[in-house]
PDB file of C-alpha atoms in Angstrom:
ATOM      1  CA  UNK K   1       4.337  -0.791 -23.581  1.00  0.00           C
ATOM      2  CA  UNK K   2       7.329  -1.773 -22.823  1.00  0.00           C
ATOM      3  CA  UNK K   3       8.522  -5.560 -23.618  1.00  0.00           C
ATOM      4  CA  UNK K   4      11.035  -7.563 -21.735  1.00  0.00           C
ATOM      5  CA  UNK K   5      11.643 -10.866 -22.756  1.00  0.00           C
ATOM      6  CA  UNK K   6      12.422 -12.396 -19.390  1.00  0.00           C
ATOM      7  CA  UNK K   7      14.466 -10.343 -16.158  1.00  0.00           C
ATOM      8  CA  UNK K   8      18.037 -11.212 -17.068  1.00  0.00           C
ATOM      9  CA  UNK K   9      17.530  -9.562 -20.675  1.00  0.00           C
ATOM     10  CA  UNK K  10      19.201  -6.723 -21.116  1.00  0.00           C
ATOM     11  CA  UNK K  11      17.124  -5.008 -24.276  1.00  0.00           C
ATOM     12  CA  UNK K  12      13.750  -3.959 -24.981  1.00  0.00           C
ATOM     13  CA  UNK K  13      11.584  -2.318 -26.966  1.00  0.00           C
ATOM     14  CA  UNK K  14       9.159   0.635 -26.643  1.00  0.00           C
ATOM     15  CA  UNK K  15       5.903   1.205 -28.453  1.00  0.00           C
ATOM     16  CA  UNK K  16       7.632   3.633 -30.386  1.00  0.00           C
ATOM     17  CA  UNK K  17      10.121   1.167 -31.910  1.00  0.00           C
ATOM     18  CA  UNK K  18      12.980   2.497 -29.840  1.00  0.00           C
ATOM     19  CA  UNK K  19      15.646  -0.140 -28.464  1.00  0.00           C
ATOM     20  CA  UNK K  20      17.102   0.267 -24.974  1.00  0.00           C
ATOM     21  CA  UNK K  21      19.809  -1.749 -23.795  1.00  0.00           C
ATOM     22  CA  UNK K  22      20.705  -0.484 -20.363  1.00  0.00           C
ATOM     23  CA  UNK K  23      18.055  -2.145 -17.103  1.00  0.00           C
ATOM     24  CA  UNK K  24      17.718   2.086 -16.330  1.00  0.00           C
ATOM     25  CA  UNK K  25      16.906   2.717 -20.070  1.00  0.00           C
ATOM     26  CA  UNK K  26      14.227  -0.103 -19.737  1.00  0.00           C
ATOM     27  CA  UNK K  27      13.155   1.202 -16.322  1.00  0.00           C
ATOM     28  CA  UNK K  28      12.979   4.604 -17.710  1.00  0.00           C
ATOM     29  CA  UNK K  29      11.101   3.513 -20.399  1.00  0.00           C
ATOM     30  CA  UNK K  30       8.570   1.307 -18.131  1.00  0.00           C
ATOM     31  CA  UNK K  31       8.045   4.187 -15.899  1.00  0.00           C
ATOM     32  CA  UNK K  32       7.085   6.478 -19.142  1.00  0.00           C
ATOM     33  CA  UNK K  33       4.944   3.990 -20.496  1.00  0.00           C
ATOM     34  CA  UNK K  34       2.907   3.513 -16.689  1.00  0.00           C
ATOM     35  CA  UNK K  35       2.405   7.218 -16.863  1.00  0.00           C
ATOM     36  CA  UNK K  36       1.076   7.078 -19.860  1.00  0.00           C
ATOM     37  CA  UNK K  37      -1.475   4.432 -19.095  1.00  0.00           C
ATOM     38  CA  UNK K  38       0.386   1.080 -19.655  1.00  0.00           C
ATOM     39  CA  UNK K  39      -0.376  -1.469 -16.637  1.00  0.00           C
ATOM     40  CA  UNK K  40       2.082  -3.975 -17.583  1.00  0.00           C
ATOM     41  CA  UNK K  41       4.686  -1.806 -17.456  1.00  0.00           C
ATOM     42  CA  UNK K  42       3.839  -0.896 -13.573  1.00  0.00           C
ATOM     43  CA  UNK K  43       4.164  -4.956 -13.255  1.00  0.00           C
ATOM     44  CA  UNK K  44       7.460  -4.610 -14.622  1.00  0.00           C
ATOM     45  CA  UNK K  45       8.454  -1.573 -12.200  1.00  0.00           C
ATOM     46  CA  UNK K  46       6.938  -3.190  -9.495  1.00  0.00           C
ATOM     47  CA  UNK K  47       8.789  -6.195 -10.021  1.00  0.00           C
ATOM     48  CA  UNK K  48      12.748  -5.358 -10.794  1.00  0.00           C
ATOM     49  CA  UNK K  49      12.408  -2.143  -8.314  1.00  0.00           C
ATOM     50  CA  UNK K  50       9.894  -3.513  -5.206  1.00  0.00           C
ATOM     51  CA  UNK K  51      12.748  -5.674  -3.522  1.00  0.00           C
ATOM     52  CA  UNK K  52      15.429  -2.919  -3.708  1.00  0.00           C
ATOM     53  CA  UNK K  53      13.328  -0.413  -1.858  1.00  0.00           C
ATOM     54  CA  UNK K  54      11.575  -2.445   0.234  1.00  0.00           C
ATOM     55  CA  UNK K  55      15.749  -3.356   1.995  1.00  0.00           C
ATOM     56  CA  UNK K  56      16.117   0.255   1.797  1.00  0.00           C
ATOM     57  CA  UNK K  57      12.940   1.043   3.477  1.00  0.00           C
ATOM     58  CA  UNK K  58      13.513  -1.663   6.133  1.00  0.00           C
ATOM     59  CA  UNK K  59      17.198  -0.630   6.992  1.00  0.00           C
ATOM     60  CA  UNK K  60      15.676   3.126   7.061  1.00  0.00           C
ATOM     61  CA  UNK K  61      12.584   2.314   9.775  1.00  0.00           C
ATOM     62  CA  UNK K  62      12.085  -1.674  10.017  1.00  0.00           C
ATOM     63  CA  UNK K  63       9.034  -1.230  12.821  1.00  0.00           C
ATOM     64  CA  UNK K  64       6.967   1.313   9.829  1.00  0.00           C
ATOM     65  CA  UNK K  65       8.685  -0.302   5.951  1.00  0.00           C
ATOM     66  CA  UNK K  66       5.311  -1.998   5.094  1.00  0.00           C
ATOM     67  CA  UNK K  67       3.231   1.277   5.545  1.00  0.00           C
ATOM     68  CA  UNK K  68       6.108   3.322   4.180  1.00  0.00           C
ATOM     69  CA  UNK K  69       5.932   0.534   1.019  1.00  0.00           C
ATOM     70  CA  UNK K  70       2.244   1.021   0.819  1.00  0.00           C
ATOM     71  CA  UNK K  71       2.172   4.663   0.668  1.00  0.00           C
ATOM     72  CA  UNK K  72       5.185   4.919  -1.924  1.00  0.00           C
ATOM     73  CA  UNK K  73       3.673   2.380  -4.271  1.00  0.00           C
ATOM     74  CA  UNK K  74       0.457   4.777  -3.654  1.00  0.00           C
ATOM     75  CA  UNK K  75       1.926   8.042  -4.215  1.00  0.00           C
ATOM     76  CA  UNK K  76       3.222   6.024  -7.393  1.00  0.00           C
ATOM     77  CA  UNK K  77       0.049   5.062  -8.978  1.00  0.00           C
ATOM     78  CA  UNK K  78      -1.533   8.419  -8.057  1.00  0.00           C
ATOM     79  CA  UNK K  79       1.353  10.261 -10.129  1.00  0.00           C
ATOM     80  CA  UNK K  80      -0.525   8.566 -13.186  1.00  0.00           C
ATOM     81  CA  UNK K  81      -3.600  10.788 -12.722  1.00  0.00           C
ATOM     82  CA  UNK K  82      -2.119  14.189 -11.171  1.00  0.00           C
ATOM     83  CA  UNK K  83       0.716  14.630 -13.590  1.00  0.00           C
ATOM     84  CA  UNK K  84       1.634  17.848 -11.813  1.00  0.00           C
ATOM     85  CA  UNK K  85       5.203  19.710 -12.100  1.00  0.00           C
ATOM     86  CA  UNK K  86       6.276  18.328  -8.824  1.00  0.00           C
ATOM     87  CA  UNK K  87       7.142  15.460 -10.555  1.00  0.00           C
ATOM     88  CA  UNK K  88       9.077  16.497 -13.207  1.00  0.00           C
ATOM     89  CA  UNK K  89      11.795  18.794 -13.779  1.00  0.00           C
ATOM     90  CA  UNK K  90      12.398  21.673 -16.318  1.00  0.00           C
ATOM     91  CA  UNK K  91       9.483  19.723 -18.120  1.00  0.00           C
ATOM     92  CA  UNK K  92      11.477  16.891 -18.631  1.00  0.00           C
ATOM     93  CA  UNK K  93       9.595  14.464 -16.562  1.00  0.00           C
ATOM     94  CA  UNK K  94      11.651  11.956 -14.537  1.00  0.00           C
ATOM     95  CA  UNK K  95      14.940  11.393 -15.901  1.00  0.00           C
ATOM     96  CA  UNK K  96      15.992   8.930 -13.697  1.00  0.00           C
ATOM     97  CA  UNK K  97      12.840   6.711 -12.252  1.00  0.00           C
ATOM     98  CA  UNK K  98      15.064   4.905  -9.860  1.00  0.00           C
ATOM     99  CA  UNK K  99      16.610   7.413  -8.061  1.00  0.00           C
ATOM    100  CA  UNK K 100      13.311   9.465  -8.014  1.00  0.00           C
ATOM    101  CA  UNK K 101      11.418   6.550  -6.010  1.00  0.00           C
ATOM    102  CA  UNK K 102      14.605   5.758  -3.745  1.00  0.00           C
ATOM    103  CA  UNK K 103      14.707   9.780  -2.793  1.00  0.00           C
ATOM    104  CA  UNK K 104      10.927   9.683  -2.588  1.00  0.00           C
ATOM    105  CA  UNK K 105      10.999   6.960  -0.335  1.00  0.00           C
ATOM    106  CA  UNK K 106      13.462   8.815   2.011  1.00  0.00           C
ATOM    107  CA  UNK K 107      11.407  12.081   1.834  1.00  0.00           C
ATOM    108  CA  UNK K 108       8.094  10.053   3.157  1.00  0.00           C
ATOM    109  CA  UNK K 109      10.550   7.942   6.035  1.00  0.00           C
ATOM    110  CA  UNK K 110      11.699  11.742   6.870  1.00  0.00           C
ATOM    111  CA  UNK K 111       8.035  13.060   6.989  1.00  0.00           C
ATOM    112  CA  UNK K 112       7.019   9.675   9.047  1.00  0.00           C
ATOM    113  CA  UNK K 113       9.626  10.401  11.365  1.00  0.00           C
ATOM    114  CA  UNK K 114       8.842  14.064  11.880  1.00  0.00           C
ATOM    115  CA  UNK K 115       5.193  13.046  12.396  1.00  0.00           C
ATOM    116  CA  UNK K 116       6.435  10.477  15.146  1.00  0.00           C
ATOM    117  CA  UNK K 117       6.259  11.274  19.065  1.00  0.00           C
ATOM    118  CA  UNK K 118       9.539   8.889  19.386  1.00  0.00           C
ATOM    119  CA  UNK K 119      11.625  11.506  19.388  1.00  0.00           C
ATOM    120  CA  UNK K 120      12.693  14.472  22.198  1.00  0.00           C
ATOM    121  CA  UNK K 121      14.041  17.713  21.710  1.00  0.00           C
ATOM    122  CA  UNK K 122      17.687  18.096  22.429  1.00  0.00           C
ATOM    123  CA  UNK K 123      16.658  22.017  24.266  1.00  0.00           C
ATOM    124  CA  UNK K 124      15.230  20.571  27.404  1.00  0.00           C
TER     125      UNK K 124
END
């Protein structure tokens, strides 16, 4: 688990004892400790990271951001319980957790958009 002793502190502590000082070391360290079965720390993700994506998501398609939203935080929770290699790199898991759910929320706006009929073909 990862603790955090309010959102403007800038240090906190793993299970293992480790400090982090930097908001991505603490993210990193939430998002490792949700994988690994800590719900508090998916409170904490949810938290610092759900405002920044969700202006992302509504300057990349405001008519579909909720259901975009939905199906990232989703995709999110489902990562808990398919630990596959898609999600990590070189073994490494996610280095950056941050960047990961900002490009995966691009990737599913690209794949919503492809899906869409709203768009013609520039051959005709």
């Amino acid at each position: 688990m990862v603790t955090l002793g309010g959102s403007n502190v800038a240090m906190a502590v793993t299970e293992a004892g480790e400090v982090v000082e930097t908001r991505e070391d603490i993210l990193r360290a939430a998002f490792d400790a949700f994988l690994a079965g800590d719900t508090t720390a998916f409170a904490l993700l949810y938290s610092e990271l759900n405002p920044r994506l969700s202006a992302y998501c509504y300057k990349l398609m405001p008519a579909n951001a909720d259901d975009l939203m939905q199906e990232l935080w989703e995709r999110v929770i489902t990562m808990r319980t398919t630990r596959t290699p898609a999600f990590s790199r070189r073994g490494q898991g996610v280095v950056n957790p941050v960047a990961f759910l900002f490009r995966m929320l691009k990737n599913l706006a690209i794949d919503h958009h492809r899906r869409s009929k709203d768009y013609f073909s520039l051959d005709e």
